[in-house]
Amino acid sequence: MRSELFAATNQEQESAQAGLRLQNSKLLKIELRGEVFARQGAMVAYQGNVQFEAQGSGGIGKFLKQKLTGEGIPLMKMRGEGDVFLADRAADIYLIDLEGPHDGLSINGANVLAFEPTLSWDIKMVQGAGMMSNSGLFNCNFTGRGRIAITTKGTPVVLTVDQPTYADPQAAVCWSTSLQTGYTRADSIGLGTLLGRSTGEAFTMSFNGQGFVVVQPSEEPPGGFIGGSGGGQQAGQDGGVAGMLGGLLGGR
C-alpha cells in the first residue's frame, strides 16, 4: 500500500526518554512511565497499559475555586506504561519547562493541555484585575520543576517584558508570575473609540517588570464576568462573587 499519508513525518515519533514531547505541532505524545495529568477529553489515541482517572479540578480546594470562579482545568490522571496522544481541536501545542522555585507561569486554564505531576498549581486571582475585566480574572499558576504543554489558537508571539507592555486580556495566553499585572479601561488610553466609533476593546491588560507574555492571534470570547462562568444575566449575578473571592484567593 502506498500513500503520502505514510510519509516519515506522519509516523509515530520514537524516543528513549519518557515524558511529554511533540508528535507534531498539533499532537502531543506522552511516553508514559508513571503518572501525568491532562485535560479531560484531550486523548485521541493511546497504546499500552494506561488507566484514566477523572480528577475534577485537582483536589477539593481547587474544585471549590473552579465552581466559584469558573476557572480551572477539568483534569484526568493517566497512569501506567504506554504512549498517549493528546490534542485540543487542532490547536497549536508548545512545551514549557519550569526549572525550579524561581520559575512561575500564570496561564489561562483553557490553554493547559497536560503537565507533569512534579509541578504545583493553584487557581489565583490575577493581580490588578479587580472588578474590571470580563475575562482573565482568575488564572492557573504553575511552579516547581517539570514540563507543561499549552495550546494556542494560531502561532503566538512571545513578548519580552522589559518596558511597559499591553495586551488584549482575551489574547494573552500566559506570562511570567514575576510580572506585575493590571487592567486599564481602553477609553482612558484612547483605544475605546476611534473617530467616534467603538474599537471593541473594553479593557487593556498591562505588564511591568522583567519576564515574558505569550499572546495568541485570536481573541477568545469572554465566558462571563468571571472567565468561563457564563454570560449575560449569569455574568451579572456572578459579579459579586469575584469581589468576595478576592480575599480568599489573593493576588499573585
Short mmCIF file of C-alpha atoms in Angstrom, two decimals:
data_model
loop_
_atom_site.label_atom_id
_atom_site.label_comp_id
_atom_site.label_asym_id
_atom_site.label_seq_id
_atom_site.Cartn_x
_atom_site.Cartn_y
_atom_site.Cartn_z
CA MET A 1 0.00 0.00 0.00
CA ARG A 2 1.37 3.43 -0.94
CA SER A 3 0.28 6.93 0.03
CA GLU A 4 1.73 10.28 1.07
CA LEU A 5 -0.13 9.58 4.29
CA PHE A 6 2.62 7.13 5.20
CA ALA A 7 5.43 9.67 4.89
CA ALA A 8 8.05 9.59 7.62
CA THR A 9 6.80 12.90 9.03
CA ASN A 10 3.45 11.25 9.83
CA GLN A 11 4.92 8.19 11.51
CA GLU A 12 4.98 7.92 15.27
CA GLN A 13 8.00 9.76 16.65
CA GLU A 14 10.08 7.50 18.87
CA SER A 15 12.21 8.48 21.86
CA ALA A 16 14.03 6.54 24.54
CA GLN A 17 13.14 9.15 27.15
CA ALA A 18 9.77 9.14 28.91
CA GLY A 19 7.70 12.29 29.23
CA LEU A 20 5.92 14.95 27.20
CA ARG A 21 7.10 15.63 23.65
CA LEU A 22 5.61 16.85 20.38
CA GLN A 23 4.47 14.34 17.81
CA ASN A 24 3.82 17.35 15.57
CA SER A 25 2.67 20.92 16.06
CA LYS A 26 -0.89 19.86 16.92
CA LEU A 27 -0.37 16.50 18.62
CA LEU A 28 1.26 15.86 21.98
CA LYS A 29 2.81 12.47 22.64
CA ILE A 30 3.28 11.33 26.21
CA GLU A 31 5.58 8.36 26.68
CA LEU A 32 4.02 7.35 29.95
CA ARG A 33 6.09 5.64 32.61
CA GLY A 34 4.19 6.53 35.76
CA GLU A 35 1.68 9.40 36.02
CA VAL A 36 0.81 12.56 34.06
CA PHE A 37 -2.12 14.98 34.37
CA ALA A 38 -4.06 16.07 31.27
CA ARG A 39 -7.20 17.91 30.24
CA GLN A 40 -10.24 15.66 30.25
CA GLY A 41 -11.31 14.68 26.74
CA ALA A 42 -7.94 15.52 25.17
CA MET A 43 -6.90 11.91 24.50
CA VAL A 44 -7.15 10.99 20.80
CA ALA A 45 -5.24 7.67 20.87
CA TYR A 46 -3.12 5.50 23.15
CA GLN A 47 -1.14 2.28 23.15
CA GLY A 48 -0.15 0.05 26.03
CA ASN A 49 -1.39 -0.40 29.58
CA VAL A 50 -2.83 3.00 30.54
CA GLN A 51 -5.53 3.81 33.09
CA PHE A 52 -7.50 7.06 33.05
CA GLU A 53 -8.97 8.55 36.22
CA ALA A 54 -11.07 11.73 36.41
CA GLN A 55 -9.61 14.28 38.84
CA GLY A 56 -12.20 17.06 38.74
CA SER A 57 -10.19 20.24 39.25
CA GLY A 58 -7.29 18.64 41.10
CA GLY A 59 -8.49 18.44 44.71
CA ILE A 60 -11.37 19.76 46.80
CA GLY A 61 -9.84 23.21 47.25
CA LYS A 62 -9.31 23.69 43.52
CA PHE A 63 -12.74 22.19 42.82
CA LEU A 64 -14.44 24.80 45.02
CA LYS A 65 -12.41 27.60 43.46
CA GLN A 66 -13.31 26.41 39.98
CA LYS A 67 -17.01 26.31 40.81
CA LEU A 68 -16.90 29.82 42.27
CA THR A 69 -14.62 31.42 39.69
CA GLY A 70 -15.43 29.47 36.54
CA GLU A 71 -11.70 28.97 36.01
CA GLY A 72 -9.65 25.82 36.34
CA ILE A 73 -8.71 22.67 34.50
CA PRO A 74 -11.03 19.64 34.25
CA LEU A 75 -8.30 17.06 34.83
CA MET A 76 -7.72 13.40 34.32
CA LYS A 77 -4.80 11.40 35.69
CA MET A 78 -3.14 8.97 33.30
CA ARG A 79 -1.12 6.20 34.88
CA GLY A 80 0.70 3.13 33.62
CA GLU A 81 3.08 2.36 30.79
CA GLY A 82 2.34 3.23 27.18
CA ASP A 83 2.05 6.02 24.66
CA VAL A 84 -0.78 8.57 24.85
CA PHE A 85 -1.61 11.16 22.19
CA LEU A 86 -3.40 14.38 23.13
CA ALA A 87 -4.88 17.25 21.12
CA ASP A 88 -7.34 20.11 21.52
CA ARG A 89 -9.35 20.93 18.39
CA ALA A 90 -6.18 21.12 16.24
CA ALA A 91 -4.78 23.98 18.34
CA ASP A 92 -1.03 24.58 18.23
CA ILE A 93 0.88 22.96 21.09
CA TYR A 94 4.01 24.24 22.84
CA LEU A 95 6.11 22.77 25.62
CA ILE A 96 7.44 24.83 28.52
CA ASP A 97 9.96 23.55 31.07
CA LEU A 98 9.80 25.08 34.53
CA GLU A 99 13.19 24.70 36.13
CA GLY A 100 12.85 25.39 39.83
CA PRO A 101 11.42 27.55 42.59
CA HIS A 102 12.18 30.81 40.78
CA ASP A 103 10.16 29.80 37.70
CA GLY A 104 6.44 30.50 37.70
CA LEU A 105 3.82 30.57 34.94
CA SER A 106 0.39 32.18 35.10
CA ILE A 107 -1.81 30.63 32.42
CA ASN A 108 -5.41 30.68 31.30
CA GLY A 109 -6.84 27.30 32.32
CA ALA A 110 -8.34 26.86 28.85
CA ASN A 111 -4.81 26.75 27.40
CA VAL A 112 -3.50 23.95 29.64
CA LEU A 113 -3.25 20.59 27.85
CA ALA A 114 -1.06 18.43 30.11
CA PHE A 115 1.62 18.67 32.79
CA GLU A 116 3.93 16.54 34.87
CA PRO A 117 2.93 15.74 38.46
CA THR A 118 6.14 17.28 39.80
CA LEU A 119 4.60 20.72 39.20
CA SER A 120 2.46 22.51 41.80
CA TRP A 121 -0.51 24.59 40.69
CA ASP A 122 -3.38 26.63 42.06
CA ILE A 123 -6.15 28.98 40.90
CA LYS A 124 -5.23 32.60 41.62
CA MET A 125 -6.88 35.96 41.09
CA VAL A 126 -4.90 37.94 38.52
CA GLN A 127 -3.21 40.90 40.19
CA GLY A 128 -4.87 44.19 39.32
CA ALA A 129 -7.97 42.65 37.74
CA GLY A 130 -10.36 43.85 40.43
CA MET A 131 -13.86 44.04 39.00
CA MET A 132 -12.92 45.49 35.61
CA SER A 133 -12.48 42.68 33.12
CA ASN A 134 -14.90 40.10 31.76
CA SER A 135 -12.10 37.63 31.06
CA GLY A 136 -8.95 36.51 32.76
CA LEU A 137 -9.83 37.42 36.35
CA PHE A 138 -8.51 34.08 37.54
CA ASN A 139 -5.60 32.09 36.16
CA CYS A 140 -3.84 28.83 36.95
CA ASN A 141 -0.40 29.40 38.46
CA PHE A 142 2.26 26.71 38.00
CA THR A 143 5.50 26.50 39.96
CA GLY A 144 8.26 23.97 40.57
CA ARG A 145 10.25 21.78 38.22
CA GLY A 146 8.60 19.96 35.34
CA ARG A 147 7.13 20.23 31.86
CA ILE A 148 3.77 21.64 30.83
CA ALA A 149 2.07 21.56 27.43
CA ILE A 150 -0.01 24.59 26.47
CA THR A 151 -2.20 25.31 23.45
CA THR A 152 -2.67 28.46 21.40
CA LYS A 153 -5.10 29.38 18.63
CA GLY A 154 -2.56 30.08 15.90
CA THR A 155 1.15 30.88 16.12
CA PRO A 156 1.72 33.19 19.11
CA VAL A 157 4.17 35.98 19.73
CA VAL A 158 6.34 35.91 22.86
CA LEU A 159 6.90 39.46 24.08
CA THR A 160 9.91 40.15 26.29
CA VAL A 161 8.70 42.49 29.00
CA ASP A 162 11.49 44.96 29.71
CA GLN A 163 9.28 48.02 29.26
CA PRO A 164 5.55 48.66 29.88
CA THR A 165 3.69 46.12 27.74
CA TYR A 166 -0.02 45.90 26.94
CA ALA A 167 -2.25 43.15 25.51
CA ASP A 168 -5.88 42.31 24.99
CA PRO A 169 -6.75 40.11 28.01
CA GLN A 170 -8.64 37.74 25.70
CA ALA A 171 -5.47 37.14 23.64
CA ALA A 172 -2.95 36.84 26.50
CA VAL A 173 -2.31 33.11 26.98
CA CYS A 174 0.27 33.08 29.78
CA TRP A 175 3.02 35.14 31.40
CA SER A 176 5.77 35.04 33.98
CA THR A 177 4.44 35.20 37.54
CA SER A 178 7.24 37.66 38.28
CA LEU A 179 5.41 40.34 36.28
CA GLN A 180 3.12 42.95 37.80
CA THR A 181 -0.22 43.00 36.00
CA GLY A 182 -3.04 45.49 35.83
CA TYR A 183 -6.17 46.35 33.86
CA THR A 184 -6.95 49.69 32.27
CA ARG A 185 -10.13 50.87 30.61
CA ALA A 186 -9.25 51.18 26.94
CA ASP A 187 -11.00 54.52 26.55
CA SER A 188 -8.66 56.02 29.14
CA ILE A 189 -5.72 55.48 26.78
CA GLY A 190 -7.55 56.34 23.57
CA LEU A 191 -8.44 52.82 22.44
CA GLY A 192 -12.08 52.89 23.43
CA THR A 193 -13.17 54.97 20.47
CA LEU A 194 -11.65 55.77 17.12
CA LEU A 195 -13.15 58.66 15.15
CA GLY A 196 -16.25 58.38 17.29
CA ARG A 197 -16.63 54.63 16.79
CA SER A 198 -16.02 51.84 19.26
CA THR A 199 -12.89 49.77 18.66
CA GLY A 200 -14.38 46.80 20.53
CA GLU A 201 -11.57 46.91 23.10
CA ALA A 202 -13.13 47.38 26.53
CA PHE A 203 -10.04 46.72 28.67
CA THR A 204 -6.31 46.50 28.14
CA MET A 205 -4.04 44.39 30.30
CA SER A 206 -0.70 45.82 31.38
CA PHE A 207 2.54 44.01 32.24
CA ASN A 208 5.51 45.51 34.06
CA GLY A 209 8.78 44.13 35.37
CA GLN A 210 11.09 41.53 33.86
CA GLY A 211 9.68 38.47 32.14
CA PHE A 212 7.59 37.46 29.14
CA VAL A 213 3.98 37.30 27.99
CA VAL A 214 2.61 34.97 25.30
CA VAL A 215 -0.08 36.46 23.06
CA GLN A 216 -2.06 34.37 20.58
CA PRO A 217 -3.51 35.74 17.30
CA SER A 218 -7.05 35.06 18.47
CA GLU A 219 -9.36 36.79 20.90
CA GLU A 220 -11.36 34.21 22.80
CA PRO A 221 -14.90 35.43 23.51
CA PRO A 222 -15.42 36.23 27.19
CA GLY A 223 -17.12 33.49 29.17
CA GLY A 224 -18.82 35.86 31.56
CA PHE A 225 -17.82 38.38 34.20
CA ILE A 226 -15.65 35.67 35.69
CA GLY A 227 -13.84 33.93 32.85
CA GLY A 228 -15.66 30.75 31.90
CA SER A 229 -18.64 31.21 34.20
CA GLY A 230 -21.28 32.13 31.64
CA GLY A 231 -22.58 35.27 30.05
CA GLY A 232 -25.45 37.70 30.12
CA GLN A 233 -27.58 37.56 33.23
CA GLN A 234 -25.44 34.85 34.81
CA ALA A 235 -22.38 37.03 34.43
CA GLY A 236 -24.06 39.83 36.30
CA GLN A 237 -25.18 37.51 39.07
CA ASP A 238 -21.66 36.14 39.45
CA GLY A 239 -20.04 39.56 39.52
CA GLY A 240 -20.30 39.83 43.28
CA VAL A 241 -18.56 36.50 43.69
CA ALA A 242 -15.34 37.93 42.23
CA GLY A 243 -15.10 40.55 44.94
CA MET A 244 -15.95 38.06 47.66
CA LEU A 245 -13.23 35.72 46.44
CA GLY A 246 -10.58 38.41 46.28
CA GLY A 247 -9.58 37.99 49.89
CA LEU A 248 -9.90 34.21 49.75
CA LEU A 249 -7.69 33.62 46.71
CA GLY A 250 -5.40 36.62 46.99
CA GLY A 251 -3.23 38.16 44.28
CA ARG A 252 -0.20 36.51 42.82
#
